[in-house]
Amino acid sequence: MPAVELPVQKWPGRIHEVTLGGNGRKKVVVGGEATLPFLHFEGAIPHRPAIAIEVHDRNPAEWAENLRQVWGSALKSPAAWAKKASELGADLIALRLSSAHPENGNTGAEAAKKNVAQVLEAVDLPVIVLGPEVAEKDNEVLMAAAEAARGQRLAIGDCMEKNYRTIAAACIANGHVAIGKTPIEINLAKQLNILISDVGVSRDAILMDPTTGALGYGLEYSYSVMERLRLAGLQGDAMTAMPMICTVGEEAWRQKEARVSEGVPTTWGQAKERAILWEGITAISLLEAGADIVVLRHPRSVELARATIDKLMAGAGQRSA
Amino acid sequence: MSTPSPSSKNFKVAFLPSHQEVEVPIGTTLQEAADRNGISIDLPCGGQGRCGRCRVKVEKGQVSQEDNPHLTPRQREQGWVLSCQAQVASDLVVTVPPPRERARAETSTSRAAATVRLEWPLEPAVRRATLEIPPPTLEDNTSDLERLERAAKEALGIAGLEVSLPLLRELPQALRQGEWRVTAILEGAAGDRARLVDILPGEVKGPLWGMAVDIGTTNVVVYLADMSSGHLRDSASAPNSQASCGEDVISRIIYSLRPEGLKHLQELVIQTLNELLSELAVRNGLATTEIYDMVMAGNTTMSHLFLGIPPRHIREEPYAPAATRFPPTQARELGININPNASVTCLPSVAAYVGGDITSGVVSSGLYKKKELTLFMDVGTNGEIVLGGDDWLMTDACSAGPAFEGAGIASGMRAIKGATEDVRIHSKTLEPTLKVIGDVKPLGICGSGLISALAEMRVTGVVDRAGKINLSYIREAMGKRCRAREGEHGKEFVLAWASESGTGEDIVLSEVDINNLLRAKGAIYAGITIMLRHAGVSPQDINEVLIGGSFGRHIDVEEAIQTGLLPDLPWERFKYLGNTSALGAFQALLSRQARAAIKEVAGRMTYLELIADNSFMEEFTAAAFLPHTDMDRFPSMKNLLREAS
Amino acid sequence: MPLSGIEIYKLLPKSNCKECKFPTCLAFAMKLAQKQAELSACPYVSEEAKQALDAAARPPIRLVTVGANPKSFQVGNEVVLFRHEKTFYHPTALVVRVSDSDSADSIANRVKEATTYTVERVGHNMGLQGIAIQNKSGDKAAFARCAQQVQSLTDLPLMLMASDPGTMEAALEKAAAQKPLLYAATRDNWQPMAALAKKYQCPVAICEPGGLQPLSDLTEQVSKTGVEDIVLDPGVRDFNGSLVSLTQIRRLALKSNFRPLGYPVITFPSEAASSLEEEALLAGQQIAKYASIVVLDHFSPEMVYPLLTLRMNIYTDPQKPIQVTPGVYPFGNPKPTSPLLVTTNFSLTYFSVAGEVESSGFPSWLMVTDTEGLSVLTSWAAGKFDAPKIAKTVKEFKISEMVSHQSLILPGAVAVLRGELEEELSGWKVMVGPRDAVDIGSYLKRSWTS
């Protein structure tokens, strides 16, 4: 009988470890993997992937009713929302400063400072601060946020190809982690990591967001780009070995399958459950492609993702299959 | 520079290959020692030890020097040092390599081409024979034609003779005027049927003229050869007049769709050709009708336009040209002013974007018989790439755009007098130093200058790896006379102020220009990468890189590597070959074997359609960075940047 | 191991005779390497070369067919660990399990539901692949009866699940013609099970939870009896165990060319799940990570629809992006006065535009133009997204009958088409939308007043 020799791959590279929080606040470390996701038999996976819950600095009227109900009155203030998210088991709070968007209030630096301070005050979790994704406004409010939270080691994003210099510089000056976001393309992701590094951000202070495609809406592109980035990082390419963050909730809940309950085919099934699975399957698929942080919206998805991560991390420390 | 102190010792330094010797104090740099001997070593970076181009080889003796990233451990072991850095520490024997080839723009005629070696058995398609023909008698009053045929068969061993009606009309007169001694110009090998090209009374001696033509999108080059001796006698070149109907092949194809457009384009190129012919005829004292054969090499579109074949489908998916093999035709049908009966042969293409200029180059460069893996590139508006050797050949073409020919770049121009061909930027002050063709004030910048500028801007930190100008850094370094600014088309860097230029205006490179360059070089590098992948080999496996085309003559390997246009291989693996297309046409003119080889090569070159390759866009994105997203592919640039920082 | 184009070329005559209809031997070899040509097209290939190529072409993971025509499914024959390396070829079969201890009515309902379930996505219809029948009753006759009942209700392929060979044969006597998958040969029953598989010419699953070595040994024994159509069940059920053992089986087959484990794998996610959602998540993991057949114990559309969508995503050929069927797509019950946006049929372009339109809250029409799967700028550059093409699409789908305002919104990246398009579509107003899909919401808010 032929003998089975279990293939164990030797990976020359390792994913950089990135620490968020600390300095009196809880600390979350992501990255550090020496093998592909959850293949504990092959190499160390020192940190479990983290779950961030998405919180906005304004009441998001455009959110699906299903989501709005479950968060209820917490939606009225970012501090209350963050607090509830913390209670529901978030590892991180992802505060999106959407009120700075020209069409959602166009608030500026002062509001950003205030909101960030309130969230930092309300929870002891590490915080990710995301801009409204309008380049000039991002620069304005993210700079303010970076200064307001000096030393708290936030993750701040997104650095895009157009404006990475300003935000990266603010991260260096105030001791934060920079998030670089690129549109689902492996080379562009790597190029931005290089450019951010060239500005002087150290490798342990960069996260990359390769852009999330939700289930049925480009998931396969994100999935493969992330697998490739992770493989490249493990093969020793330091400029793709950044931990990855995925804005799963935002993308999944943008889609009809998650938002709409009426006027859709009956073959889509029951709306509430479908929405949660839409977010949940997107999250698990991307975790298995290498995501280190998933940003989620629905508490049930958070619960499911947490339980799944527990099970996937269960093999940690064992060295056999 | 060292000042000899009273206690210092002098050493003898001998330079090879000239065997000149000089005595200098300890601590003198080798460059200085050479200079005292009248041996000039170029110092492109002004002796900063930064460009690594002044290297010399220490054959015997000791020098003192610091480690320099421009030298690999192996080179150091072999004794290579930078002459601007290494100091004399004992008696020395030093080899100074010849200055690197940096040919100036060619003037319109060049006899230097006469050094071209044929490397094939001299066996042109056309030959000349003097025939003695028995005059007719009442006993044997067989026709003139039959008498000629009989004589030709007997004397030359041909199987039969084809004579056209116009020549037949001249035959009786020629025979009688020469008193039954005639010179026949025949096309066809012994044993085959031959075609009579011309018949002249008496015995004609002297050169048997033939011409090889390279019809490029931009330039037309004509070689005039003596087919009886196999020598290249003269050459001439001129811009292709079709340029008035579009700079690149695509715009010419579009032009050809107009009513009479195709005819007009054909007339234009033939007019260019005829003008060159007259020039050569006058200069060499011959009548153009004495030219009895012509071979033409051109890209597929040029061949179509030259023959008046509609090129339309070359441009449209799925890019099927009307033909890749072209029927032989005669000069009279095309209106070329050589002998009207002379054959005109267009060398075969492979595909829509790999033409006779490339099949010709594959043979003349010797690629087709290389035992080791070899890469051939011809960089122009399109970059054509061929990989392989004697066993197999793969080819692809990437649409690089005309950036390297100076088009699409605000200050771009062709490599003529006034073009900046080399740029140095000081690593501290960021002040540029330009080298201009003809040593005049710069009018613009040509392909080699663009590559040079891009490499220097990157190495000195003027631009980041995405090709974006780093305004704040330049302002800090340059202060008031800052050469970087926000221009009309985004940020730009001033290479020459209006006061320094020959145009009276600033000569600048903008981010838009740089982006065009990045795309052009990215397309070529991506084309190389994809072909290597299809062949299952890595760049390091390439034994030799042969660079053809006029662009190749001016390109600087090191800078081309620094920008990521060429793969990062040791310099000695790159060879410039000049106009391989014209050379191949020349060889085909003089040797049936060369002609057969080109035909054979065209039949076995395997064309990769990059558009059909889904990884092209990705490779292109990866390569549109300085030098490349994957720095591990450019170890020499990695070392250089590490040192610069 | 598959050979590269150059390696295949070395085996060909190198005569470039073109009789294979390819321009050169190397071009032919490269097509062979991509499995886009047949060796038989070369009349001059040597016997030696044929053998070498056949050996290299032998799939490292066997292709197994379950069921008989007209409805059967094929699994296996995968050649890569990561879909970007080439593609995953045979989509995971989703099979729904019923038990012979359930009531005939509930079985009938479940089978009918699973059989008729079909859901459309970007022009493709997706459904389930089979019904598994579990011998839970322990009763031979009940199992056979159940098999017969299910067979009469569905034309989907069947999977018979019984550990007792006699029970298995009782059902096989009813259902053998449908070439069901037999589950399972184990270390205790493999000889009679293998005999049944051989006798009835059915594929058989081999279940051995003791590790990959015992599984491999058992597979070797079964295959020595002449049974070739095998499906593996490593018996590991939980998230991590399943991921690890399925990864190892795939790696052994592909990287080590280890034949005894070169077969498709089956999983049972519900056996490690505490809820329906968890079953769905584990099934999702297994679709992406190397299961060829996934047996579900629950069937509900809200669970199956996302799984089928995931399967479609993962098994899309990365070289050939999904194209959206050209046409007009409504978002949020649009009216004739609602805005009309135009985009291309590259799936990713469509999805990003559709996503933004959807979340903008504006009921809208989205007209998808056939650009052969290219994105906006690429198709424009290739001449496949120009004014005549857009105008033709507007006419083809009779859009002037759907909207009352006669205006359309062009992607900002192709603003240059505006003038020409207004000429092509006389009476229409062409508006230029944003360059990036993400700005569609704010654009509509700002610009859409009618």
Short mmCIF file of N, CA and C in Angstrom, two decimals, chain C residues 127-245:
data_model
loop_
_atom_site.label_atom_id
_atom_site.label_comp_id
_atom_site.label_asym_id
_atom_site.label_seq_id
_atom_site.Cartn_x
_atom_site.Cartn_y
_atom_site.Cartn_z
N GLY C 127 -29.86 25.16 -9.68
CA GLY C 127 -30.70 24.27 -8.88
C GLY C 127 -29.85 23.26 -8.16
N LEU C 128 -30.53 22.25 -7.59
CA LEU C 128 -29.83 21.23 -6.84
C LEU C 128 -29.51 20.05 -7.75
N GLN C 129 -28.56 19.18 -7.27
CA GLN C 129 -28.10 18.12 -8.17
C GLN C 129 -28.60 16.73 -7.84
N GLY C 130 -29.06 16.51 -6.62
CA GLY C 130 -29.43 15.14 -6.33
C GLY C 130 -30.18 14.98 -5.02
N ILE C 131 -30.68 13.74 -4.80
CA ILE C 131 -31.37 13.39 -3.56
C ILE C 131 -30.63 12.21 -2.94
N ALA C 132 -30.29 12.37 -1.67
CA ALA C 132 -29.68 11.26 -0.94
C ALA C 132 -30.76 10.59 -0.09
N ILE C 133 -30.76 9.26 -0.07
CA ILE C 133 -31.75 8.53 0.73
C ILE C 133 -31.00 7.77 1.80
N GLN C 134 -31.32 8.11 3.05
CA GLN C 134 -30.62 7.50 4.18
C GLN C 134 -31.43 6.33 4.71
N ASN C 135 -30.76 5.22 4.86
CA ASN C 135 -31.42 4.07 5.50
C ASN C 135 -31.31 4.24 7.02
N LYS C 136 -32.29 4.99 7.56
CA LYS C 136 -32.27 5.26 9.00
C LYS C 136 -33.10 4.20 9.71
N SER C 137 -34.09 3.71 8.99
CA SER C 137 -35.02 2.75 9.59
C SER C 137 -34.32 1.45 9.95
N GLY C 138 -33.24 1.13 9.27
CA GLY C 138 -32.58 -0.15 9.48
C GLY C 138 -33.33 -1.28 8.77
N ASP C 139 -34.36 -0.88 8.07
CA ASP C 139 -35.22 -1.89 7.45
C ASP C 139 -34.97 -1.93 5.95
N LYS C 140 -34.71 -3.15 5.48
CA LYS C 140 -34.37 -3.34 4.08
C LYS C 140 -35.53 -2.93 3.16
N ALA C 141 -36.71 -3.41 3.50
CA ALA C 141 -37.87 -3.17 2.64
C ALA C 141 -38.22 -1.70 2.60
N ALA C 142 -38.14 -1.07 3.81
CA ALA C 142 -38.48 0.36 3.87
C ALA C 142 -37.53 1.16 2.98
N PHE C 143 -36.27 0.77 3.00
CA PHE C 143 -35.26 1.48 2.21
C PHE C 143 -35.55 1.32 0.71
N ALA C 144 -35.82 0.09 0.32
CA ALA C 144 -36.11 -0.18 -1.08
C ALA C 144 -37.37 0.57 -1.52
N ARG C 145 -38.35 0.58 -0.64
CA ARG C 145 -39.62 1.27 -0.94
C ARG C 145 -39.35 2.77 -1.11
N CYS C 146 -38.57 3.27 -0.20
CA CYS C 146 -38.26 4.70 -0.23
C CYS C 146 -37.51 5.07 -1.52
N ALA C 147 -36.56 4.20 -1.88
CA ALA C 147 -35.80 4.45 -3.11
C ALA C 147 -36.74 4.48 -4.30
N GLN C 148 -37.67 3.54 -4.29
CA GLN C 148 -38.61 3.48 -5.41
C GLN C 148 -39.50 4.74 -5.44
N GLN C 149 -39.94 5.14 -4.23
CA GLN C 149 -40.80 6.33 -4.16
C GLN C 149 -40.05 7.56 -4.69
N VAL C 150 -38.84 7.74 -4.19
CA VAL C 150 -38.07 8.92 -4.59
C VAL C 150 -37.83 8.90 -6.10
N GLN C 151 -37.48 7.73 -6.58
CA GLN C 151 -37.20 7.59 -8.00
C GLN C 151 -38.40 7.97 -8.86
N SER C 152 -39.58 7.66 -8.33
CA SER C 152 -40.78 7.98 -9.11
C SER C 152 -41.09 9.47 -9.07
N LEU C 153 -40.50 10.18 -8.08
CA LEU C 153 -40.84 11.60 -7.91
C LEU C 153 -39.83 12.54 -8.56
N THR C 154 -38.65 12.01 -8.83
CA THR C 154 -37.62 12.95 -9.30
C THR C 154 -36.80 12.34 -10.43
N ASP C 155 -36.28 13.19 -11.28
CA ASP C 155 -35.31 12.69 -12.25
C ASP C 155 -33.89 13.10 -11.86
N LEU C 156 -33.76 13.65 -10.63
CA LEU C 156 -32.41 13.98 -10.16
C LEU C 156 -31.66 12.69 -9.83
N PRO C 157 -30.34 12.70 -9.97
CA PRO C 157 -29.56 11.53 -9.57
C PRO C 157 -29.74 11.21 -8.08
N LEU C 158 -29.58 9.95 -7.75
CA LEU C 158 -29.80 9.51 -6.37
C LEU C 158 -28.49 9.09 -5.73
N MET C 159 -28.57 9.12 -4.39
CA MET C 159 -27.44 8.61 -3.62
C MET C 159 -28.08 7.70 -2.57
N LEU C 160 -27.66 6.44 -2.56
CA LEU C 160 -28.24 5.49 -1.61
C LEU C 160 -27.29 5.33 -0.44
N MET C 161 -27.84 5.56 0.77
CA MET C 161 -26.97 5.54 1.94
C MET C 161 -27.40 4.43 2.89
N ALA C 162 -26.64 3.34 2.87
CA ALA C 162 -26.93 2.22 3.78
C ALA C 162 -25.62 1.52 4.05
N SER C 163 -25.47 1.01 5.28
CA SER C 163 -24.20 0.36 5.58
C SER C 163 -24.29 -1.15 5.34
N ASP C 164 -25.50 -1.65 5.31
CA ASP C 164 -25.67 -3.09 5.10
C ASP C 164 -25.78 -3.40 3.61
N PRO C 165 -24.87 -4.20 3.09
CA PRO C 165 -24.88 -4.47 1.65
C PRO C 165 -26.19 -5.07 1.17
N GLY C 166 -26.81 -5.89 2.00
CA GLY C 166 -28.08 -6.49 1.60
C GLY C 166 -29.15 -5.43 1.41
N THR C 167 -29.18 -4.50 2.36
CA THR C 167 -30.14 -3.40 2.28
C THR C 167 -29.87 -2.58 1.03
N MET C 168 -28.59 -2.33 0.81
CA MET C 168 -28.19 -1.55 -0.36
C MET C 168 -28.69 -2.23 -1.63
N GLU C 169 -28.47 -3.55 -1.69
CA GLU C 169 -28.85 -4.24 -2.92
C GLU C 169 -30.36 -4.22 -3.14
N ALA C 170 -31.11 -4.26 -2.02
CA ALA C 170 -32.57 -4.22 -2.15
C ALA C 170 -33.01 -2.95 -2.85
N ALA C 171 -32.34 -1.82 -2.47
CA ALA C 171 -32.70 -0.55 -3.12
C ALA C 171 -32.16 -0.52 -4.54
N LEU C 172 -30.99 -1.08 -4.71
CA LEU C 172 -30.38 -1.09 -6.05
C LEU C 172 -31.23 -1.83 -7.06
N GLU C 173 -31.89 -2.88 -6.57
CA GLU C 173 -32.75 -3.64 -7.48
C GLU C 173 -33.83 -2.74 -8.06
N LYS C 174 -34.21 -1.71 -7.29
CA LYS C 174 -35.24 -0.78 -7.78
C LYS C 174 -34.63 0.35 -8.61
N ALA C 175 -33.45 0.76 -8.18
CA ALA C 175 -32.97 2.05 -8.71
C ALA C 175 -31.65 1.98 -9.47
N ALA C 176 -31.15 0.79 -9.74
CA ALA C 176 -29.82 0.67 -10.35
C ALA C 176 -29.73 1.37 -11.70
N ALA C 177 -30.82 1.39 -12.42
CA ALA C 177 -30.78 1.99 -13.76
C ALA C 177 -30.39 3.46 -13.70
N GLN C 178 -30.65 4.09 -12.56
CA GLN C 178 -30.32 5.51 -12.42
C GLN C 178 -28.87 5.73 -12.00
N LYS C 179 -28.10 4.66 -11.90
CA LYS C 179 -26.68 4.76 -11.53
C LYS C 179 -26.47 5.64 -10.30
N PRO C 180 -27.12 5.25 -9.19
CA PRO C 180 -26.97 6.08 -7.98
C PRO C 180 -25.56 5.95 -7.40
N LEU C 181 -25.21 6.91 -6.57
CA LEU C 181 -23.95 6.84 -5.83
C LEU C 181 -24.21 6.01 -4.58
N LEU C 182 -23.40 4.98 -4.35
CA LEU C 182 -23.59 4.12 -3.19
C LEU C 182 -22.76 4.66 -2.03
N TYR C 183 -23.40 4.82 -0.89
CA TYR C 183 -22.69 5.31 0.28
C TYR C 183 -22.92 4.33 1.41
N ALA C 184 -22.00 3.68 1.95
CA ALA C 184 -20.59 3.83 1.65
C ALA C 184 -19.90 2.50 1.89
N ALA C 185 -18.79 2.33 1.18
CA ALA C 185 -17.91 1.21 1.52
C ALA C 185 -17.08 1.62 2.72
N THR C 186 -16.99 0.75 3.70
CA THR C 186 -16.22 1.04 4.90
C THR C 186 -15.24 -0.11 5.12
N ARG C 187 -14.41 0.02 6.16
CA ARG C 187 -13.44 -1.06 6.40
C ARG C 187 -14.16 -2.38 6.70
N ASP C 188 -15.44 -2.29 7.18
CA ASP C 188 -16.17 -3.51 7.53
C ASP C 188 -16.90 -4.15 6.35
N ASN C 189 -17.35 -3.33 5.43
CA ASN C 189 -18.23 -3.91 4.40
C ASN C 189 -17.68 -3.74 2.99
N TRP C 190 -16.40 -3.33 2.84
CA TRP C 190 -15.96 -2.87 1.52
C TRP C 190 -16.04 -3.94 0.45
N GLN C 191 -15.84 -5.22 0.85
CA GLN C 191 -15.84 -6.22 -0.21
C GLN C 191 -17.22 -6.37 -0.86
N PRO C 192 -18.27 -6.63 -0.04
CA PRO C 192 -19.59 -6.72 -0.71
C PRO C 192 -20.03 -5.40 -1.36
N MET C 193 -19.65 -4.27 -0.75
CA MET C 193 -20.05 -2.99 -1.35
C MET C 193 -19.38 -2.80 -2.70
N ALA C 194 -18.09 -3.13 -2.75
CA ALA C 194 -17.37 -3.00 -4.01
C ALA C 194 -17.99 -3.94 -5.04
N ALA C 195 -18.37 -5.13 -4.58
CA ALA C 195 -19.00 -6.08 -5.50
C ALA C 195 -20.30 -5.52 -6.07
N LEU C 196 -21.07 -4.85 -5.20
CA LEU C 196 -22.33 -4.24 -5.67
C LEU C 196 -22.05 -3.15 -6.69
N ALA C 197 -21.05 -2.32 -6.37
CA ALA C 197 -20.71 -1.22 -7.28
C ALA C 197 -20.34 -1.79 -8.65
N LYS C 198 -19.63 -2.91 -8.60
CA LYS C 198 -19.20 -3.51 -9.85
C LYS C 198 -20.38 -4.13 -10.59
N LYS C 199 -21.16 -4.86 -9.83
CA LYS C 199 -22.29 -5.57 -10.44
C LYS C 199 -23.26 -4.60 -11.09
N TYR C 200 -23.57 -3.51 -10.37
CA TYR C 200 -24.58 -2.57 -10.90
C TYR C 200 -23.96 -1.38 -11.63
N GLN C 201 -22.62 -1.40 -11.75
CA GLN C 201 -21.93 -0.32 -12.47
C GLN C 201 -22.27 1.07 -11.90
N CYS C 202 -22.18 1.14 -10.56
CA CYS C 202 -22.49 2.42 -9.90
C CYS C 202 -21.23 2.97 -9.23
N PRO C 203 -21.14 4.28 -9.11
CA PRO C 203 -20.04 4.85 -8.32
C PRO C 203 -20.26 4.56 -6.84
N VAL C 204 -19.16 4.49 -6.10
CA VAL C 204 -19.29 4.17 -4.68
C VAL C 204 -18.44 5.12 -3.86
N ALA C 205 -19.03 5.52 -2.71
CA ALA C 205 -18.27 6.36 -1.78
C ALA C 205 -17.56 5.47 -0.79
N ILE C 206 -16.35 5.88 -0.40
CA ILE C 206 -15.61 5.14 0.60
C ILE C 206 -15.45 6.03 1.82
N CYS C 207 -15.94 5.53 2.96
CA CYS C 207 -15.88 6.33 4.19
C CYS C 207 -14.91 5.67 5.15
N GLU C 208 -13.91 6.44 5.55
CA GLU C 208 -12.95 5.91 6.53
C GLU C 208 -12.47 7.08 7.38
N PRO C 209 -13.03 7.17 8.60
CA PRO C 209 -12.71 8.34 9.43
C PRO C 209 -11.38 8.20 10.18
N GLY C 210 -10.67 7.11 9.98
CA GLY C 210 -9.46 6.89 10.79
C GLY C 210 -8.23 7.64 10.33
N GLY C 211 -8.35 8.47 9.33
CA GLY C 211 -7.17 9.20 8.86
C GLY C 211 -6.95 8.91 7.38
N LEU C 212 -6.07 9.69 6.79
CA LEU C 212 -5.89 9.58 5.34
C LEU C 212 -5.16 8.30 4.93
N GLN C 213 -4.28 7.78 5.81
CA GLN C 213 -3.60 6.52 5.44
C GLN C 213 -4.59 5.37 5.35
N PRO C 214 -5.39 5.15 6.39
CA PRO C 214 -6.38 4.06 6.26
C PRO C 214 -7.35 4.31 5.09
N LEU C 215 -7.71 5.57 4.86
CA LEU C 215 -8.62 5.86 3.75
C LEU C 215 -7.96 5.48 2.43
N SER C 216 -6.70 5.83 2.31
CA SER C 216 -5.96 5.52 1.10
C SER C 216 -5.85 4.01 0.91
N ASP C 217 -5.56 3.30 2.03
CA ASP C 217 -5.42 1.83 1.94
C ASP C 217 -6.73 1.21 1.47
N LEU C 218 -7.82 1.69 2.05
CA LEU C 218 -9.12 1.14 1.70
C LEU C 218 -9.45 1.41 0.23
N THR C 219 -9.14 2.62 -0.22
CA THR C 219 -9.41 2.98 -1.61
C THR C 219 -8.62 2.07 -2.56
N GLU C 220 -7.36 1.82 -2.16
CA GLU C 220 -6.53 0.93 -2.98
C GLU C 220 -7.18 -0.44 -3.11
N GLN C 221 -7.68 -0.93 -1.95
CA GLN C 221 -8.28 -2.27 -1.97
C GLN C 221 -9.52 -2.29 -2.86
N VAL C 222 -10.34 -1.25 -2.72
CA VAL C 222 -11.57 -1.21 -3.53
C VAL C 222 -11.20 -1.10 -5.01
N SER C 223 -10.24 -0.24 -5.32
CA SER C 223 -9.94 -0.03 -6.73
C SER C 223 -9.32 -1.29 -7.34
N LYS C 224 -8.66 -2.10 -6.50
CA LYS C 224 -8.09 -3.34 -7.03
C LYS C 224 -9.16 -4.33 -7.47
N THR C 225 -10.36 -4.17 -6.95
CA THR C 225 -11.43 -5.07 -7.38
C THR C 225 -11.99 -4.64 -8.73
N GLY C 226 -11.46 -3.54 -9.25
CA GLY C 226 -11.90 -3.09 -10.57
C GLY C 226 -12.92 -1.97 -10.52
N VAL C 227 -13.22 -1.49 -9.30
CA VAL C 227 -14.14 -0.36 -9.19
C VAL C 227 -13.32 0.92 -9.35
N GLU C 228 -13.72 1.74 -10.28
CA GLU C 228 -12.92 2.93 -10.55
C GLU C 228 -13.61 4.23 -10.14
N ASP C 229 -14.93 4.20 -10.17
CA ASP C 229 -15.66 5.44 -9.85
C ASP C 229 -15.87 5.53 -8.36
N ILE C 230 -14.98 6.27 -7.74
CA ILE C 230 -14.93 6.32 -6.28
C ILE C 230 -15.07 7.77 -5.82
N VAL C 231 -15.76 7.92 -4.68
CA VAL C 231 -15.87 9.22 -4.04
C VAL C 231 -15.37 9.03 -2.61
N LEU C 232 -14.60 10.00 -2.10
CA LEU C 232 -13.99 9.83 -0.78
C LEU C 232 -14.76 10.57 0.30
N ASP C 233 -14.91 9.91 1.46
CA ASP C 233 -15.39 10.60 2.65
C ASP C 233 -14.38 10.37 3.75
N PRO C 234 -13.55 11.41 4.04
CA PRO C 234 -12.55 11.22 5.09
C PRO C 234 -13.17 11.18 6.48
N GLY C 235 -14.47 11.38 6.56
CA GLY C 235 -15.17 11.21 7.83
C GLY C 235 -14.99 12.35 8.80
N VAL C 236 -14.21 13.36 8.46
CA VAL C 236 -14.00 14.48 9.37
C VAL C 236 -15.10 15.49 9.10
N ARG C 237 -15.78 15.93 10.14
CA ARG C 237 -16.97 16.71 9.92
C ARG C 237 -16.85 18.20 10.24
N ASP C 238 -16.07 18.59 11.25
CA ASP C 238 -16.11 19.96 11.74
C ASP C 238 -15.38 20.94 10.81
N PHE C 239 -15.56 22.22 11.07
CA PHE C 239 -15.01 23.27 10.20
C PHE C 239 -13.53 23.07 9.95
N ASN C 240 -12.74 23.04 11.02
CA ASN C 240 -11.29 22.99 10.80
C ASN C 240 -10.84 21.65 10.26
N GLY C 241 -11.39 20.57 10.84
CA GLY C 241 -10.99 19.25 10.39
C GLY C 241 -11.30 19.05 8.92
N SER C 242 -12.47 19.50 8.51
CA SER C 242 -12.87 19.35 7.12
C SER C 242 -11.94 20.15 6.21
N LEU C 243 -11.67 21.39 6.61
CA LEU C 243 -10.78 22.24 5.81
C LEU C 243 -9.41 21.57 5.63
N VAL C 244 -8.89 21.06 6.76
CA VAL C 244 -7.54 20.49 6.72
C VAL C 244 -7.52 19.21 5.90
N SER C 245 -8.48 18.29 6.17
CA SER C 245 -8.36 17.01 5.47
C SER C 245 -8.70 17.17 3.99
#
